[in-house]
PDB file of C-alpha atoms in Angstrom:
ATOM      1  CA  UNK W 106      95.053   7.675 168.984  1.00  0.00           C
ATOM      2  CA  UNK W 107      95.581   3.575 170.288  1.00  0.00           C
ATOM      3  CA  UNK W 108      93.524   0.722 171.536  1.00  0.00           C
ATOM      4  CA  UNK W 109      93.976  -2.381 173.317  1.00  0.00           C
ATOM      5  CA  UNK W 110      94.603  -3.366 176.889  1.00  0.00           C
ATOM      6  CA  UNK W 111      97.171  -1.714 178.545  1.00  0.00           C
ATOM      7  CA  UNK W 112      99.451  -2.307 181.641  1.00  0.00           C
ATOM      8  CA  UNK W 113      99.973  -0.846 184.652  1.00  0.00           C
ATOM      9  CA  UNK W 114     101.511   2.658 183.579  1.00  0.00           C
ATOM     10  CA  UNK W 115     102.119   2.621 180.521  1.00  0.00           C
ATOM     11  CA  UNK W 116     104.111   4.646 178.319  1.00  0.00           C
ATOM     12  CA  UNK W 117     106.163   5.347 176.107  1.00  0.00           C
ATOM     13  CA  UNK W 118     109.745   5.710 175.140  1.00  0.00           C
ATOM     14  CA  UNK W 119     109.842   9.671 175.151  1.00  0.00           C
ATOM     15  CA  UNK W 120     107.129   9.035 178.320  1.00  0.00           C
ATOM     16  CA  UNK W 121     103.796   9.364 176.774  1.00  0.00           C
ATOM     17  CA  UNK W 122     100.748   8.020 177.881  1.00  0.00           C
ATOM     18  CA  UNK W 123      98.883   5.328 175.772  1.00  0.00           C
ATOM     19  CA  UNK W 124      95.922   6.305 174.763  1.00  0.00           C
ATOM     20  CA  UNK W 125      93.138   3.961 174.570  1.00  0.00           C
ATOM     21  CA  UNK W 126      90.298   5.435 172.404  1.00  0.00           C
ATOM     22  CA  UNK W 127      86.379   4.711 172.487  1.00  0.00           C
ATOM     23  CA  UNK W 128      85.025   1.560 171.249  1.00  0.00           C
ATOM     24  CA  UNK W 129      82.535   1.831 167.839  1.00  0.00           C
ATOM     25  CA  UNK W 130      79.310   0.553 169.676  1.00  0.00           C
ATOM     26  CA  UNK W 131      78.683   4.692 171.295  1.00  0.00           C
ATOM     27  CA  UNK W 132      79.374   6.546 168.524  1.00  0.00           C
ATOM     28  CA  UNK W 133      76.675   4.167 166.350  1.00  0.00           C
ATOM     29  CA  UNK W 134      74.339   4.456 169.985  1.00  0.00           C
ATOM     30  CA  UNK W 135      75.298   8.166 170.667  1.00  0.00           C
ATOM     31  CA  UNK W 136      73.922   8.474 165.742  1.00  0.00           C
ATOM     32  CA  UNK W 137      70.306   5.698 166.603  1.00  0.00           C
ATOM     33  CA  UNK W 138      69.542   8.803 169.007  1.00  0.00           C
ATOM     34  CA  UNK W 139      70.000  11.239 167.083  1.00  0.00           C
ATOM     35  CA  UNK W 140      67.896   9.627 163.483  1.00  0.00           C
ATOM     36  CA  UNK W 141      65.543   8.569 166.120  1.00  0.00           C
ATOM     37  CA  UNK W 142      65.158  11.650 167.833  1.00  0.00           C
ATOM     38  CA  UNK W 143      65.264  14.505 165.007  1.00  0.00           C
ATOM     39  CA  UNK W 144      63.438  12.173 162.871  1.00  0.00           C
ATOM     40  CA  UNK W 145      60.183  11.677 164.795  1.00  0.00           C
ATOM     41  CA  UNK W 146      60.298  15.784 165.521  1.00  0.00           C
ATOM     42  CA  UNK W 147      60.601  16.371 162.101  1.00  0.00           C
ATOM     43  CA  UNK W 148      57.399  13.257 161.265  1.00  0.00           C
ATOM     44  CA  UNK W 149      55.899  15.449 164.247  1.00  0.00           C
ATOM     45  CA  UNK W 150      56.149  18.830 162.369  1.00  0.00           C
ATOM     46  CA  UNK W 151      55.463  18.358 158.870  1.00  0.00           C
ATOM     47  CA  UNK W 152      52.092  16.431 160.531  1.00  0.00           C
ATOM     48  CA  UNK W 153      51.313  19.433 162.999  1.00  0.00           C
ATOM     49  CA  UNK W 154      52.463  22.685 160.805  1.00  0.00           C
ATOM     50  CA  UNK W 155      50.706  21.154 157.308  1.00  0.00           C
ATOM     51  CA  UNK W 156      47.298  20.072 159.515  1.00  0.00           C
ATOM     52  CA  UNK W 157      47.418  23.308 161.005  1.00  0.00           C
ATOM     53  CA  UNK W 158      49.098  25.845 158.142  1.00  0.00           C
ATOM     54  CA  UNK W 159      48.859  24.443 155.498  1.00  0.00           C
ATOM     55  CA  UNK W 160      51.150  22.336 152.880  1.00  0.00           C
ATOM     56  CA  UNK W 161      53.783  24.838 152.093  1.00  0.00           C
ATOM     57  CA  UNK W 162      54.285  26.202 156.155  1.00  0.00           C
ATOM     58  CA  UNK W 163      55.373  21.943 156.219  1.00  0.00           C
ATOM     59  CA  UNK W 164      58.639  22.458 155.044  1.00  0.00           C
ATOM     60  CA  UNK W 165      59.405  23.774 157.813  1.00  0.00           C
ATOM     61  CA  UNK W 166      60.326  20.091 159.165  1.00  0.00           C
ATOM     62  CA  UNK W 167      63.726  20.581 157.638  1.00  0.00           C
ATOM     63  CA  UNK W 168      64.950  22.115 159.779  1.00  0.00           C
ATOM     64  CA  UNK W 169      65.671  18.885 162.489  1.00  0.00           C
ATOM     65  CA  UNK W 170      66.333  17.899 159.125  1.00  0.00           C
ATOM     66  CA  UNK W 171      69.622  19.842 159.042  1.00  0.00           C
ATOM     67  CA  UNK W 172      70.577  19.288 162.045  1.00  0.00           C
ATOM     68  CA  UNK W 173      70.926  15.214 161.388  1.00  0.00           C
ATOM     69  CA  UNK W 174      72.922  16.181 158.704  1.00  0.00           C
ATOM     70  CA  UNK W 175      75.756  18.988 161.050  1.00  0.00           C
ATOM     71  CA  UNK W 176      75.360  16.300 164.243  1.00  0.00           C
ATOM     72  CA  UNK W 177      76.314  13.408 162.454  1.00  0.00           C
ATOM     73  CA  UNK W 178      80.074  14.166 161.480  1.00  0.00           C
ATOM     74  CA  UNK W 179      80.086  16.418 165.123  1.00  0.00           C
ATOM     75  CA  UNK W 180      79.177  13.197 166.827  1.00  0.00           C
ATOM     76  CA  UNK W 181      82.239  11.541 165.413  1.00  0.00           C
ATOM     77  CA  UNK W 182      84.645  14.429 165.754  1.00  0.00           C
ATOM     78  CA  UNK W 183      83.359  13.932 169.711  1.00  0.00           C
ATOM     79  CA  UNK W 184      83.456   9.902 169.698  1.00  0.00           C
ATOM     80  CA  UNK W 185      87.057  10.340 168.591  1.00  0.00           C
ATOM     81  CA  UNK W 186      88.126  12.691 170.576  1.00  0.00           C
ATOM     82  CA  UNK W 187      87.325  10.877 173.973  1.00  0.00           C
ATOM     83  CA  UNK W 188      90.606   8.727 175.395  1.00  0.00           C
ATOM     84  CA  UNK W 189      91.410   7.580 178.116  1.00  0.00           C
ATOM     85  CA  UNK W 190      95.354   6.426 179.328  1.00  0.00           C
ATOM     86  CA  UNK W 191      96.298   4.843 182.785  1.00  0.00           C
ATOM     87  CA  UNK W 192      99.942   5.292 184.144  1.00  0.00           C
ATOM     88  CA  UNK W 193     101.741   4.688 186.949  1.00  0.00           C
ATOM     89  CA  UNK W 194      99.544   6.936 189.796  1.00  0.00           C
ATOM     90  CA  UNK W 195      96.914   8.494 187.974  1.00  0.00           C
ATOM     91  CA  UNK W 196      93.662   8.238 185.622  1.00  0.00           C
ATOM     92  CA  UNK W 197      94.109  10.565 182.157  1.00  0.00           C
ATOM     93  CA  UNK W 198      90.198  11.687 180.596  1.00  0.00           C
ATOM     94  CA  UNK W 199      91.254  13.553 177.636  1.00  0.00           C
ATOM     95  CA  UNK W 200      87.981  15.204 176.230  1.00  0.00           C
ATOM     96  CA  UNK W 201      86.415  17.233 173.913  1.00  0.00           C
ATOM     97  CA  UNK W 202      86.933  19.039 170.282  1.00  0.00           C
ATOM     98  CA  UNK W 203      86.514  22.899 170.630  1.00  0.00           C
ATOM     99  CA  UNK W 204      87.592  23.186 174.404  1.00  0.00           C
ATOM    100  CA  UNK W 205      89.689  20.871 174.917  1.00  0.00           C
ATOM    101  CA  UNK W 206      89.408  19.547 179.015  1.00  0.00           C
ATOM    102  CA  UNK W 207      91.851  17.177 181.067  1.00  0.00           C
ATOM    103  CA  UNK W 208      91.249  14.719 183.758  1.00  0.00           C
ATOM    104  CA  UNK W 209      93.708  14.206 186.223  1.00  0.00           C
ATOM    105  CA  UNK W 210      92.389  11.503 188.545  1.00  0.00           C
ATOM    106  CA  UNK W 211      95.069  10.673 190.995  1.00  0.00           C
ATOM    107  CA  UNK W 212      94.545   6.738 192.288  1.00  0.00           C
ATOM    108  CA  UNK W 213      94.667   7.820 195.615  1.00  0.00           C
ATOM    109  CA  UNK W 214      92.610  10.117 195.951  1.00  0.00           C
ATOM    110  CA  UNK W 215      89.253   7.796 194.092  1.00  0.00           C
ATOM    111  CA  UNK W 216      86.568   6.818 197.059  1.00  0.00           C
ATOM    112  CA  UNK W 217      84.340   4.800 194.202  1.00  0.00           C
ATOM    113  CA  UNK W 218      84.517   3.358 191.243  1.00  0.00           C
ATOM    114  CA  UNK W 219      81.191   1.869 189.724  1.00  0.00           C
ATOM    115  CA  UNK W 220      80.141   1.024 186.814  1.00  0.00           C
ATOM    116  CA  UNK W 221      77.113   1.820 184.487  1.00  0.00           C
ATOM    117  CA  UNK W 222      75.024   1.163 182.091  1.00  0.00           C
ATOM    118  CA  UNK W 223      71.193   2.486 180.787  1.00  0.00           C
ATOM    119  CA  UNK W 224      68.516   0.509 178.740  1.00  0.00           C
ATOM    120  CA  UNK W 225      69.683   1.762 175.816  1.00  0.00           C
ATOM    121  CA  UNK W 226      73.730   1.574 177.421  1.00  0.00           C
ATOM    122  CA  UNK W 227      73.399  -2.511 177.843  1.00  0.00           C
ATOM    123  CA  UNK W 228      70.541  -2.565 174.030  1.00  0.00           C
ATOM    124  CA  UNK W 229      74.737  -1.795 172.372  1.00  0.00           C
ATOM    125  CA  UNK W 230      76.237  -3.195 174.972  1.00  0.00           C
ATOM    126  CA  UNK W 231      77.516  -1.027 176.412  1.00  0.00           C
ATOM    127  CA  UNK W 232      78.923   0.627 180.317  1.00  0.00           C
ATOM    128  CA  UNK W 233      79.654   3.643 181.750  1.00  0.00           C
ATOM    129  CA  UNK W 234      83.275   3.947 183.576  1.00  0.00           C
ATOM    130  CA  UNK W 235      81.977   6.475 186.981  1.00  0.00           C
ATOM    131  CA  UNK W 236      84.672   7.828 189.418  1.00  0.00           C
ATOM    132  CA  UNK W 237      84.092   9.555 192.131  1.00  0.00           C
ATOM    133  CA  UNK W 238      86.840  11.112 194.266  1.00  0.00           C
ATOM    134  CA  UNK W 239      87.190  13.133 197.621  1.00  0.00           C
ATOM    135  CA  UNK W 240      86.513  16.610 195.172  1.00  0.00           C
ATOM    136  CA  UNK W 241      83.480  16.547 193.493  1.00  0.00           C
ATOM    137  CA  UNK W 242      85.631  18.632 190.643  1.00  0.00           C
ATOM    138  CA  UNK W 243      87.608  16.462 190.033  1.00  0.00           C
ATOM    139  CA  UNK W 244      84.562  13.151 189.983  1.00  0.00           C
ATOM    140  CA  UNK W 245      84.618  12.113 186.126  1.00  0.00           C
ATOM    141  CA  UNK W 246      83.831   9.739 183.469  1.00  0.00           C
ATOM    142  CA  UNK W 247      84.681   7.406 181.207  1.00  0.00           C
ATOM    143  CA  UNK W 248      80.902   6.398 178.318  1.00  0.00           C
ATOM    144  CA  UNK W 249      80.249   4.148 176.396  1.00  0.00           C
ATOM    145  CA  UNK W 250      83.217   0.858 177.147  1.00  0.00           C
ATOM    146  CA  UNK W 251      82.594  -2.450 176.466  1.00  0.00           C
ATOM    147  CA  UNK W 252      80.859  -3.902 180.106  1.00  0.00           C
ATOM    148  CA  UNK W 253      84.419  -6.301 179.893  1.00  0.00           C
ATOM    149  CA  UNK W 254      86.220  -3.148 180.113  1.00  0.00           C
ATOM    150  CA  UNK W 255      84.424  -1.473 182.077  1.00  0.00           C
ATOM    151  CA  UNK W 256      84.517  -3.590 184.880  1.00  0.00           C
ATOM    152  CA  UNK W 257      88.420  -4.954 183.917  1.00  0.00           C
ATOM    153  CA  UNK W 258      88.987  -0.597 184.890  1.00  0.00           C
ATOM    154  CA  UNK W 259      86.554  -0.634 188.022  1.00  0.00           C
ATOM    155  CA  UNK W 260      88.690  -3.242 189.729  1.00  0.00           C
ATOM    156  CA  UNK W 261      92.168  -2.238 188.456  1.00  0.00           C
ATOM    157  CA  UNK W 262      91.409   1.021 190.059  1.00  0.00           C
ATOM    158  CA  UNK W 263      89.655  -0.425 193.402  1.00  0.00           C
ATOM    159  CA  UNK W 264      92.694  -2.328 193.378  1.00  0.00           C
ATOM    160  CA  UNK W 265      95.266   0.837 192.854  1.00  0.00           C
ATOM    161  CA  UNK W 266      93.101   2.873 194.399  1.00  0.00           C
ATOM    162  CA  UNK W 267      93.111   1.095 198.060  1.00  0.00           C
ATOM    163  CA  UNK W 268      96.791   0.547 197.415  1.00  0.00           C
ATOM    164  CA  UNK W 269      97.936   4.442 197.121  1.00  0.00           C
ATOM    165  CA  UNK W 270      94.984   5.498 199.392  1.00  0.00           C
ATOM    166  CA  UNK W 271      96.239   2.903 202.243  1.00  0.00           C
ATOM    167  CA  UNK W 272     100.489   4.545 202.589  1.00  0.00           C
ATOM    168  CA  UNK W 273      98.185   8.135 203.292  1.00  0.00           C
TER     169      UNK W 273
END
């Protein structure tokens, strides 16, 4: 997976698009949320079961920790599966570990490109780019980008969308 700023319509010599992966801040944020939520659930279950049913039953609090051990590497695999590529006529977004999904968004079909960043994303200095098209089925999102990259991508996609739609 290649990263970095792409030129408009960048492709390799063999015709394959140049893919850009997501920054590692998204993985850190998701893993921290996993630890916070499952840690809180583990403590809550341990206290509740220990108080209501006795200390031996509090061992069931280890089940959320099992989810944590399973979820940690799964979040890494999911993060590595996300990538996007800017081609001459469209934007490709690829994601998925078990079920691979690739979305093609033609520039001329884009109606709205917005950058969003919730409180947790802002804390981790991340933003998401949401693409809206005429067909709701092709709406797409690229999560966890650096805010400067998200704004650059929004401006670039908006410019390309305006240029492509003017020819319709």
